[in-house]
Structures are given as C-alpha cells and as structure tokens.
Coordinates of C-alpha atoms in Angstrom, one line a residue:
X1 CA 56.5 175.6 55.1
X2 CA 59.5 176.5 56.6
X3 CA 61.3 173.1 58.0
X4 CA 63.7 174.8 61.0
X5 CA 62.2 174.2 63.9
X6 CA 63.2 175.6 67.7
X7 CA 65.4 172.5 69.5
X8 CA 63.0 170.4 71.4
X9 CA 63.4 168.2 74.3
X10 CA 62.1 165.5 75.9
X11 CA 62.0 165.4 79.5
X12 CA 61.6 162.1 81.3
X13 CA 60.9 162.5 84.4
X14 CA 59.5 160.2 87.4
X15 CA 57.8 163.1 89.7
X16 CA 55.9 160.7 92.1
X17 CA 58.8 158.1 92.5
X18 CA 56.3 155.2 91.3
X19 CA 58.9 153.7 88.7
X20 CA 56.6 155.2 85.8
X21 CA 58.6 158.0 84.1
X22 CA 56.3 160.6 82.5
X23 CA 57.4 162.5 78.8
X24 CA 56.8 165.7 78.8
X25 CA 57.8 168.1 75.5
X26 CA 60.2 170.7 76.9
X27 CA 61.0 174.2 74.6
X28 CA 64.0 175.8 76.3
X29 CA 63.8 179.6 76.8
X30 CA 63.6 181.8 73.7
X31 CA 65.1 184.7 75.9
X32 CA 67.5 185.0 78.7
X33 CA 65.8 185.1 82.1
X34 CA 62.4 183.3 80.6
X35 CA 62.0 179.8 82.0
X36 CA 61.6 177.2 79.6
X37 CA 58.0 175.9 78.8
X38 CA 57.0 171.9 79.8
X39 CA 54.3 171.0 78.3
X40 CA 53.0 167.3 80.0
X41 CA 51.8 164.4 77.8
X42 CA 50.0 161.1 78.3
X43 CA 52.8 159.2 77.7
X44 CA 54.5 157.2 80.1
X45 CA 57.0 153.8 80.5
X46 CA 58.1 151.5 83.3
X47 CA 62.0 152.5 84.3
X48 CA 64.6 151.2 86.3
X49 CA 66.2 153.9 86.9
X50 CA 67.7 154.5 90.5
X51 CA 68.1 158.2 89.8
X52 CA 64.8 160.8 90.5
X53 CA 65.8 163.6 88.2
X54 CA 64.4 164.5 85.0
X55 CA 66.6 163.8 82.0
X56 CA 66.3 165.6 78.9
X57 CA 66.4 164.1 75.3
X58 CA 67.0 166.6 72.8
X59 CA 64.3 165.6 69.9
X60 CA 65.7 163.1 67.6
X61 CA 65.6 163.8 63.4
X62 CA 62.9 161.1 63.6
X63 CA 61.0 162.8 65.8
X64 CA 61.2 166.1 63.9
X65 CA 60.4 164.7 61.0
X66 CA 57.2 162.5 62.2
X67 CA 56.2 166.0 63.6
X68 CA 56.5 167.7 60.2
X69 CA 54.9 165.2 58.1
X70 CA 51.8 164.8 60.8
X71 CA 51.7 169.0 60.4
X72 CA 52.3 168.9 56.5
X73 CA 49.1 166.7 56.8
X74 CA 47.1 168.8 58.3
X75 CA 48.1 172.8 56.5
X76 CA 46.7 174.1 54.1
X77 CA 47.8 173.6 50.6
X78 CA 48.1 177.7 49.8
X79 CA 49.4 177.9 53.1
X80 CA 52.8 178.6 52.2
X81 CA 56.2 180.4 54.1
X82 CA 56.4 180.3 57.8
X83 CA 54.0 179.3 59.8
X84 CA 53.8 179.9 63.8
X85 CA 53.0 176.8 65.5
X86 CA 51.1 177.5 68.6
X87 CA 52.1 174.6 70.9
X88 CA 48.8 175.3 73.5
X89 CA 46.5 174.3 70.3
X90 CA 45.2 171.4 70.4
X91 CA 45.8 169.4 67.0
X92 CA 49.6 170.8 68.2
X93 CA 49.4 168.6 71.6
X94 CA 47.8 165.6 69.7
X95 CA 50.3 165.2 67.1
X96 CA 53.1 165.8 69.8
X97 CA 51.3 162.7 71.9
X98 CA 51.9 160.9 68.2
X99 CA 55.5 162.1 68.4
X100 CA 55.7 160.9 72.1
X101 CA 53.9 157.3 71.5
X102 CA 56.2 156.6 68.5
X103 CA 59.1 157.8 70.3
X104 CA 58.8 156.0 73.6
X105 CA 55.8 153.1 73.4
X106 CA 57.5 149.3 72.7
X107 CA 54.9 148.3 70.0
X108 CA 52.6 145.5 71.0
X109 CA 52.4 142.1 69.4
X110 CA 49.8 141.6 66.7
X111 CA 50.6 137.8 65.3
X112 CA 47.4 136.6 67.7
X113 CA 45.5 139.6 66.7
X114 CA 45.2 140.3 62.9
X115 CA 42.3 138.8 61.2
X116 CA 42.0 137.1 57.9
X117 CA 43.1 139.0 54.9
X118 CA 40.3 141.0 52.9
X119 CA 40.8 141.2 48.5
X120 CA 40.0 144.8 48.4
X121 CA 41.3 148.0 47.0
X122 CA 44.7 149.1 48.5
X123 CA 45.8 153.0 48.7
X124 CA 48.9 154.3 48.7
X125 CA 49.5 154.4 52.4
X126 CA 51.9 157.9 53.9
X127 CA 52.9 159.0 57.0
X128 CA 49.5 160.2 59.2
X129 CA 47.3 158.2 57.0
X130 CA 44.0 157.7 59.1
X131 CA 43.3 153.8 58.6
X132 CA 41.3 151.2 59.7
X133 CA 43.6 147.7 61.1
X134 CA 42.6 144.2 60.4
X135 CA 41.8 142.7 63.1
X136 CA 40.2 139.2 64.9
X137 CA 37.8 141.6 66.5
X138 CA 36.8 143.9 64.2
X139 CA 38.3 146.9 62.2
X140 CA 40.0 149.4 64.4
X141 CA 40.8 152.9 63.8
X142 CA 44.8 154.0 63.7
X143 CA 46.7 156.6 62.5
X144 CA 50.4 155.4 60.8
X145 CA 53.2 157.1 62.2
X146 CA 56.3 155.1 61.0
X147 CA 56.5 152.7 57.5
X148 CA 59.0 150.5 56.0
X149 CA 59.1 147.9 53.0
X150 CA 56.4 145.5 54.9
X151 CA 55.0 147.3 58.3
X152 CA 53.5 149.7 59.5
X153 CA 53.5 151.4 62.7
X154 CA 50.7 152.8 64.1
X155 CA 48.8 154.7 67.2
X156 CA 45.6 153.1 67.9
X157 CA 42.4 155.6 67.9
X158 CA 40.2 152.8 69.1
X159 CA 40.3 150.5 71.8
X160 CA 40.5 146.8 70.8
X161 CA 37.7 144.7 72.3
X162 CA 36.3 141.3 72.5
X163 CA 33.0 141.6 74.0
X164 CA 33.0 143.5 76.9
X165 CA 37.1 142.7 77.6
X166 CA 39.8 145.1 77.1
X167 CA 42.4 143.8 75.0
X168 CA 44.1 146.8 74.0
X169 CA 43.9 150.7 75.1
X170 CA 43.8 153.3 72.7
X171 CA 46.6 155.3 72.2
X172 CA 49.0 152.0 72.0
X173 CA 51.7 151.6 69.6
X174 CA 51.5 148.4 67.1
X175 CA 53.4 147.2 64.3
X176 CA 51.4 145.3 62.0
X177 CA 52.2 144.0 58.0
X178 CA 51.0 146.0 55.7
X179 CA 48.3 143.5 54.4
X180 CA 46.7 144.5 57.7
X181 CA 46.4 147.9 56.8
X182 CA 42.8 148.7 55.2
X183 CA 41.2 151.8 54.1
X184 CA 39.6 154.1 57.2
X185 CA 36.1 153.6 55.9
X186 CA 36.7 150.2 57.3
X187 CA 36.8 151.0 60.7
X188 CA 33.8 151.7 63.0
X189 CA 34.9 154.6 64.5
X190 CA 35.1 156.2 61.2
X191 CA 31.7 158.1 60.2
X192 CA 32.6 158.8 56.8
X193 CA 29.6 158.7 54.5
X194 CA 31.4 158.6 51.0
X195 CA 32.9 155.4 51.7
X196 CA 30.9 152.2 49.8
X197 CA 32.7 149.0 51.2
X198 CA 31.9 145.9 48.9

C-alpha cells in the first residue's frame, strides 16, 4: 500500500453559534476551479472561542498514521500497490470518526470504573485491535486507537451501563492500563462463536 496520502484538514467549525464546534474532514480541491469536499463527522467539543469562522487543521502525522494503521487493518493481505480510497464508503467515514475521536475527544477517567483484574490469556495488543475493557459493569466493547508502555487508548463501541443509567456514551475516548484490556470475546457485544472464555 502506497503510504502518500492527499493533505487533509480538519475543519472546526461552530455553524449554529451554540459554543459546540463540529469536525468535519476537509480534502482541498484536486483541480483548479473544483471546490474542496467537507465531509461532516459526529464529533464535536465545547469552545470558547469568540470567533465564528471555521478554522482548518491540516491532519497531523498522528492522525495520518492512526488512519493508515486502522486501513492496513482492514486490506487485504494480496492487496498490494495503490489503492483508491473512496472517502463516501462507509468503513472510510468510520475509521475517519476514529481519526476524529482520538484527535479531538479529552479521554474520560476510568480509576472509578475498571473492575477487578481477571488471570487470563493476554494477546499481543496493535493499533485497531477490537477488545473488550474491564470494567465494574461489565465487559465493554472498544477498539484501541493509540498505545504506550502501560495504556491504552480506546473508542468505546458500547455504551457503559449500570442498570438502566447511562454512564458513558459510545463513541467516547478512554485511557485505561493495559491490565484492563481483555480479549474481544469478552465483551457482550461481540458475537464471536470461536471464542471459549474459562
């Protein structure tokens, strides 16, 4: 797979004036006198910003590369040479609302929420691993988008619930240790049938 992408943008942008600024991923023009293409995501922050026009973020190299290792993830392995990424398909918007929620999400705290730790078999955990995270209230599904030497980052798949209470949406950013970080099969949501859990 070829690795040289198109510059990207972010634009940030609070449209309705409601202190929310929505991301949207912006490709400039490929030719002169095409307008560039803004294609709206889901995410969105609190600003305090007194100015109403949209700002544009050119894609960071840690954006670029969570992109290509969430695509890398999901190609072919004879797949090989360049590939056209067709930004209106839909596993292409849901890995650029990945990009989006790692990007611009504050991660929420997890010290009241992770549950007691499990003795089980540990995988080598990557970059758009689908896994399932410890918690109080059951096993939740997430997908990690960022790692270091103890955490992990990851987008929630699931909604976290206790009972019939909302604790946390999905599609929310959390940072948890990596103890916290079990196989997928664990989860609920996941309806893998290979999986034995002991």
């Amino acid at each position: 797979m070829n690795a040289e992408m198109q510059p990207l943008f972010w634009r940030i942008s609070d449209q309705d004036q409601s202190g929310f600024e929505a991301v949207s991923l912006l490709m400039p023009a490929g030719t002169a006198g095409e307008d560039p293409a803004e294609f709206p995501t889901e995410v969105s922050f609190r600003s305090n910003r007194s100015s109403h026009h949209p700002v544009d973020l050119r894609w960071s190299e840690e954006d670029s590369d969570l992109f290509m290792s969430l695509l890398d993830r999901l190609m072919e392995p004879e797949e090989e040479g360049d590939i056209e990424v067709d930004i209106s398909d839909g596993v292409i918007q849901g890995i650029v609302q990945l990009v989006a929620l790692a990007r611009f999400k504050t991660p929420w705290p997890t010290d009241e929420l992770v549950g007691d730790d499990i003795i089980t078999e540990r995988e080598e955990l990557e970059v758009g691993d689908l896994v399932a995270l410890n918690t109080k209230y059951g096993f939740a599904l997430a997908i990690i988008v960022g790692l270091d030497s103890i955490d992990a980052t990851c987008v929630l798949l699931d909604a976290l619930m206790d009972n019939d209470q909302l604790l946390i949406p999905d599609h929310s950013l959390l940072m948890v240790n990596r103890l916290c970080v079990l196989p997928a099969s664990f989860a609920e949501a996941d309806l893998g049938e290979d999986a034995i859990i002991h």
